[in-house]
Amino acid sequence: MCTSPLVLLQVFFLMILEGVRPQPSPSPSGAVSTSSDSGPGVQGGTLQSSSKGPGTARAVPGISTVGPNFATPSTPENKTMDLFPALPICVCDLTPGTCDINCCCDRDCYLIHPRTVFSFCLPGSVRSSSWVCVDNSLIFRSNSPFPSRIFTDLNGIRQFCVHVNNSKLNYFQELQKVNASNFQALATEFGGKSFTPTFQAEPPPPFYRAGDPILTYFSEWSLVGLLKQPAGLGAGGLCTESNPAGFLESRSTTCARFFKNLANSCTLDPALDAASYYNFTVLKVPGGMTDLQNMKFQVPVTPVSQAGSPLLAGNTCQNVVSQVTYEIETNGTFGIQKVSVSFGLANLTVEPGASLQQHFIIRFRASQSTAASLPAPRSGNPGYIFGKPLLALTGDVSHSMTLLQSQGDGTCSVRRPEVQFGVNAMSGCRLRLKKMGCSHLQQETYQTLHGRPRPEHVAIFGNADPAQKGEWTRILSRNCSVSATHCVSCCAIPVSLEIQVLWAYIGLQSNPQAHVSGARFLYQCQSIKDSKVTEVALTTIVTFVDITQKPEPPRGQPRIDWKLPFDFFFPFKVAFSKGVHSQKGSVSPILILCFLLLGVLS
Amino acid sequence: MALYEFFSQPVERSYRAGLCSKAAVFLLLATALTYIPPLLVAFRSHGFWLKRSSYEEQPTVRFQHQVLFLALLGPERGGFLAWSTFPAFNRLQGDHLRIPLVSTREEDRNQDGKMDMLHFKLELPLQSTEHVLGVQLILTFSYQLHRMSTFVMQSMAFLQSSFALPGSQLYVNGDLRLQQKQPLSYSGLDVRYNVSVINGTSPFAYDYDLTHIVAAYQERNVTTVLTDPNPVWLVGRAAEAPFVINAVIRYPVEVISYLPGFWEIIKFAWIQYVSILLIFLWVFERIKRFVFQNQVVTTIPVTAVPQGELCKEHLS
């Protein structure tokens, strides 16, 4: 009774001792003593291909597992056993007819004991085998069925070694027979991805599906091609001609062209010639490829307006295509019904390094739609989508709100970017003032700031109808108050416009819709002497303010309210939130908690 | 009839000895060996005092709508265009001022009230003879952490990129990461760095010098840095097209290291100490029981009289 604690104690301390001792210690405190630190002949350490080194050996005390790399193999018995028998495969015999250095299995060396000449044997040139050794003085008689030997290592300690049978070392797997029947099966079973392209030709589908390339036919050369929508590619942003247009995918692309010699390419480059964009027919359905002569399957591309071919006149290249717009009417699976194309033309100055930016727009619409012209796209239905243009109304005309922009020389540009919903923006430009009266000057600057026509209303939702006045809200606008100044010839002109838009989410919290609650134009003026100043800097700032007040969710369903701070119940919270769907998951933490409580109480 | 044990109760036995006896010395020694070595073991195995800890938090970041932009033009030397949201800086630029179109949007992807990313686009109108070879851009942010100490900072994202060929667009998609040279405090309000990165009210050119701005910023112990390993330069700008900077800057969840407070340090030390002490208590309990039961030190064993009987005696 009283001794058992002591025994336990001893065991406990032993455990501690064992635990504290570094793990890879090669000489455990066992009674069997050996010099296994170095192993018999680690000096020839390159031969350890077959064995575990002593550093990694967590062996039985006193027994070290090492390779057959012995420094001085002494054989007290008279058995003249060949320690290094010639191997059937000699991997290091690389020069035929010549002795390879350190290759112990090379028959060209004619060495009976290669180790006497070579400093070491290359890995693989000796038969790999593993020996397990103990100090010789411990062994009186060996009854082991395995071959055993006594070696003397460099320190002069005699070691008794047993050759263990290691099946892992001399193990080969038989290869499978490969013939024509199972070649593909083996390749797919063991093979992964390779450079083999997975491309296969398919027969043309009966009708176009969204995203399919549109087929064209050049009757002049009897060639089938694809309807192209050149797009910028790569770091250069240069036009790639062969970018196909996708069926029903209305999109616009922009790319740049550079000309080494515009005088030549002006008339020769087909990309600049409007005719090259409609001198073909479009196949109504891809099935038309089977019968290319049948005009039933072919839809001609009709230019909306006549566009002449490029013309080199003096130092300018006229009638260069800068914008191509395809309008394609489709009718479901019946394919393309009508294709029309319109062009934007530009004139280019012939100079070295001339460049041109081209826009390509492809628009699809269903032929059933009654509207003759495309209506302006919505900015959301109903709620605004971020990044879509902010809709404004002037009179009965709906348009998108714009802001000014400067062009290359810093002056105000005619092109005005759209104000996008939710996107704060800031821009500015310089306006050259012409000599005119103060009221004209004011009118011009106001127009430059707010655009033409002047927005009067702003759409509450992205799908506002111009006919429904209730869907629009008036823009609060205040021209700057002309304060009575002592300066007589002064003129107060606006220099900055801040467009402030308050918006909020409305509707279901799960699917909130953004709507504009109100908009305000704020002008700031500066009084100038109209005779002195020739240029003013105008700026426009767009600010969107989210005024959504998120309500507390209504008390419909009871939910667990964790009020304690600092994640006090964090593990249980996680377990509960996971166990909402599977009730089983939430049981285990409760059980654990119960057991813990029980343990503490008892 | 078989009997079962339904309840058991240990009987206390006390061992009595004088104050200067061997037993007292042994008990003193055993107590000392029980309570002091665990402390030494816990302390010498390192990590006894928790010196630094960390927590995760998504910072509250807002773009402050302050921009400083420089475009380096080539191939002629010295050509550049500049613009900022600071009027004083713009006044200093003279002819080099070119007002771009800047549009920004901050997005709260998961509707948790904290912004997750900033979409920034800058379109710089250029003449056909102007070619942008490099850009330098500073955006400023207000950066706040709330979970442990309330840390408020005004920080910046500095973007510098250049390429051998004239560019048409620079696309950046990176994270605004927090860089700490020292841990934050565990509580309190930290407004050390709630100062503007660029002194926008100053009329002097020195205050808008990039080297000065960057040097002053790097003096801080806590900064933010824009990490984008691969800004993409697109070259090949048509004559009339603007130079565009398109940036997406994300505000990721950060692991913030902080100095733990007093009670947190004590708590972790206590856990370590007690867990080692339990083993020592058990071991020395056994040793003491062995010593006293076998009379290794001389004591007088006394079996304690049950409480109930004592009470009865007093009552009678």
XYZ file of C-alpha atoms in Angstrom, chain B residues 77-228:
152
model
C 14.059 65.920 -70.082
C 12.326 67.747 -67.294
C 8.852 67.431 -68.664
C 6.186 66.686 -66.119
C 2.562 67.324 -65.352
C 1.205 67.715 -61.875
C -2.048 68.083 -60.115
C -3.343 67.723 -56.610
C -6.404 68.473 -54.581
C -4.415 71.126 -52.746
C -4.904 74.582 -54.278
C -1.541 75.789 -53.028
C 0.256 72.975 -54.812
C -1.658 73.649 -58.003
C -0.737 77.332 -57.845
C 2.925 76.374 -57.610
C 2.834 74.299 -60.763
C 2.111 77.030 -63.287
C 2.239 75.611 -66.796
C 2.745 72.083 -65.559
C -0.718 71.948 -64.061
C -3.066 69.679 -65.949
C -6.399 68.924 -64.345
C -7.384 65.283 -64.764
C -10.747 63.649 -64.409
C -10.741 61.774 -61.131
C -13.481 59.405 -60.122
C -13.503 57.376 -56.945
C -15.846 54.990 -55.276
C -15.526 53.170 -52.011
C -17.327 49.911 -51.778
C -18.633 47.984 -48.800
C -18.834 44.507 -50.224
C -20.297 42.672 -47.258
C -22.470 45.498 -45.913
C -20.810 45.431 -42.510
C -20.393 49.159 -42.314
C -16.682 49.040 -43.078
C -15.387 49.896 -46.516
C -13.650 47.026 -48.246
C -12.123 48.579 -51.326
C -11.559 51.775 -53.226
C -11.968 52.140 -56.959
C -9.838 55.010 -58.149
C -9.616 56.205 -61.696
C -7.651 59.139 -62.980
C -7.753 60.230 -66.597
C -5.073 62.691 -67.511
C -5.698 64.434 -70.825
C -2.549 64.630 -72.899
C -1.431 66.277 -76.077
C -0.259 64.043 -78.858
C 3.350 65.060 -78.243
C 3.288 64.229 -74.556
C 4.263 60.731 -73.448
C 4.014 59.525 -69.894
C 6.981 57.449 -68.783
C 6.344 57.386 -65.070
C 3.839 58.389 -62.461
C 3.912 59.233 -58.797
C 0.671 59.249 -56.927
C -0.222 59.814 -53.307
C -3.642 59.031 -51.934
C -4.447 59.718 -48.317
C -6.651 57.679 -46.053
C -8.002 57.906 -42.563
C -7.222 54.635 -40.818
C -8.875 53.575 -37.604
C -8.683 50.559 -35.339
C -11.136 50.077 -32.542
C -10.938 46.629 -31.015
C -8.174 47.008 -28.468
C -6.966 50.579 -28.327
C -8.670 53.186 -30.429
C -6.008 53.977 -32.974
C -6.607 56.843 -35.351
C -4.161 57.646 -38.096
C -4.004 59.527 -41.332
C -2.018 57.460 -43.721
C -1.121 57.350 -47.358
C -0.776 55.004 -50.245
C 2.198 55.926 -52.358
C 2.301 54.590 -55.855
C 5.324 55.042 -58.063
C 5.684 53.279 -61.330
C 7.599 53.807 -64.495
C 8.325 52.025 -67.679
C 10.704 52.445 -70.556
C 7.914 52.871 -73.077
C 5.315 55.628 -73.003
C 2.236 54.317 -71.269
C -1.425 54.598 -71.950
C -2.712 53.083 -68.779
C -1.480 51.960 -65.397
C -3.490 49.284 -63.662
C -2.925 48.712 -59.982
C -4.744 46.194 -57.840
C -3.333 45.919 -54.368
C -3.848 45.971 -50.646
C -3.413 48.793 -48.212
C -1.385 46.987 -45.563
C -0.531 48.136 -42.099
C 3.149 48.254 -41.193
C 4.048 48.277 -37.557
C 7.465 49.008 -36.179
C 6.180 48.866 -32.623
C 3.146 47.239 -31.045
C 0.080 49.237 -30.244
C -1.251 49.722 -26.777
C -3.974 47.432 -25.413
C -6.357 50.204 -24.529
C -6.768 53.926 -24.648
C -6.800 56.408 -27.459
C -3.820 56.712 -29.774
C -3.828 59.789 -31.973
C -0.066 60.163 -32.388
C -0.302 59.928 -36.143
C -3.624 61.634 -36.648
C -1.846 64.365 -38.548
C -2.220 64.945 -42.231
C 0.366 63.332 -44.454
C 0.588 66.388 -46.670
C 0.335 69.811 -45.157
C -2.247 71.150 -47.551
C -2.452 74.585 -46.017
C 1.183 75.377 -46.517
C 2.022 77.624 -49.446
C 5.644 76.453 -49.610
C 6.971 74.099 -52.238
C 9.013 72.277 -49.611
C 5.884 70.841 -48.052
C 4.856 69.240 -51.325
C 8.237 67.771 -52.113
C 7.831 64.025 -52.418
C 11.120 63.252 -50.679
C 10.055 65.372 -47.757
C 6.601 63.808 -47.594
C 7.956 60.274 -47.752
C 10.734 60.992 -45.258
C 8.324 62.476 -42.743
C 5.937 59.594 -43.244
C 8.570 56.923 -42.733
C 9.503 58.504 -39.421
C 6.260 57.092 -38.100
C 6.216 53.817 -36.253
C 2.901 52.803 -37.733
C 2.284 53.359 -41.417
C 0.294 51.946 -44.252
C 1.792 50.840 -47.499
C 0.233 49.969 -50.822
C 1.375 46.495 -51.764
C 0.926 45.613 -55.359
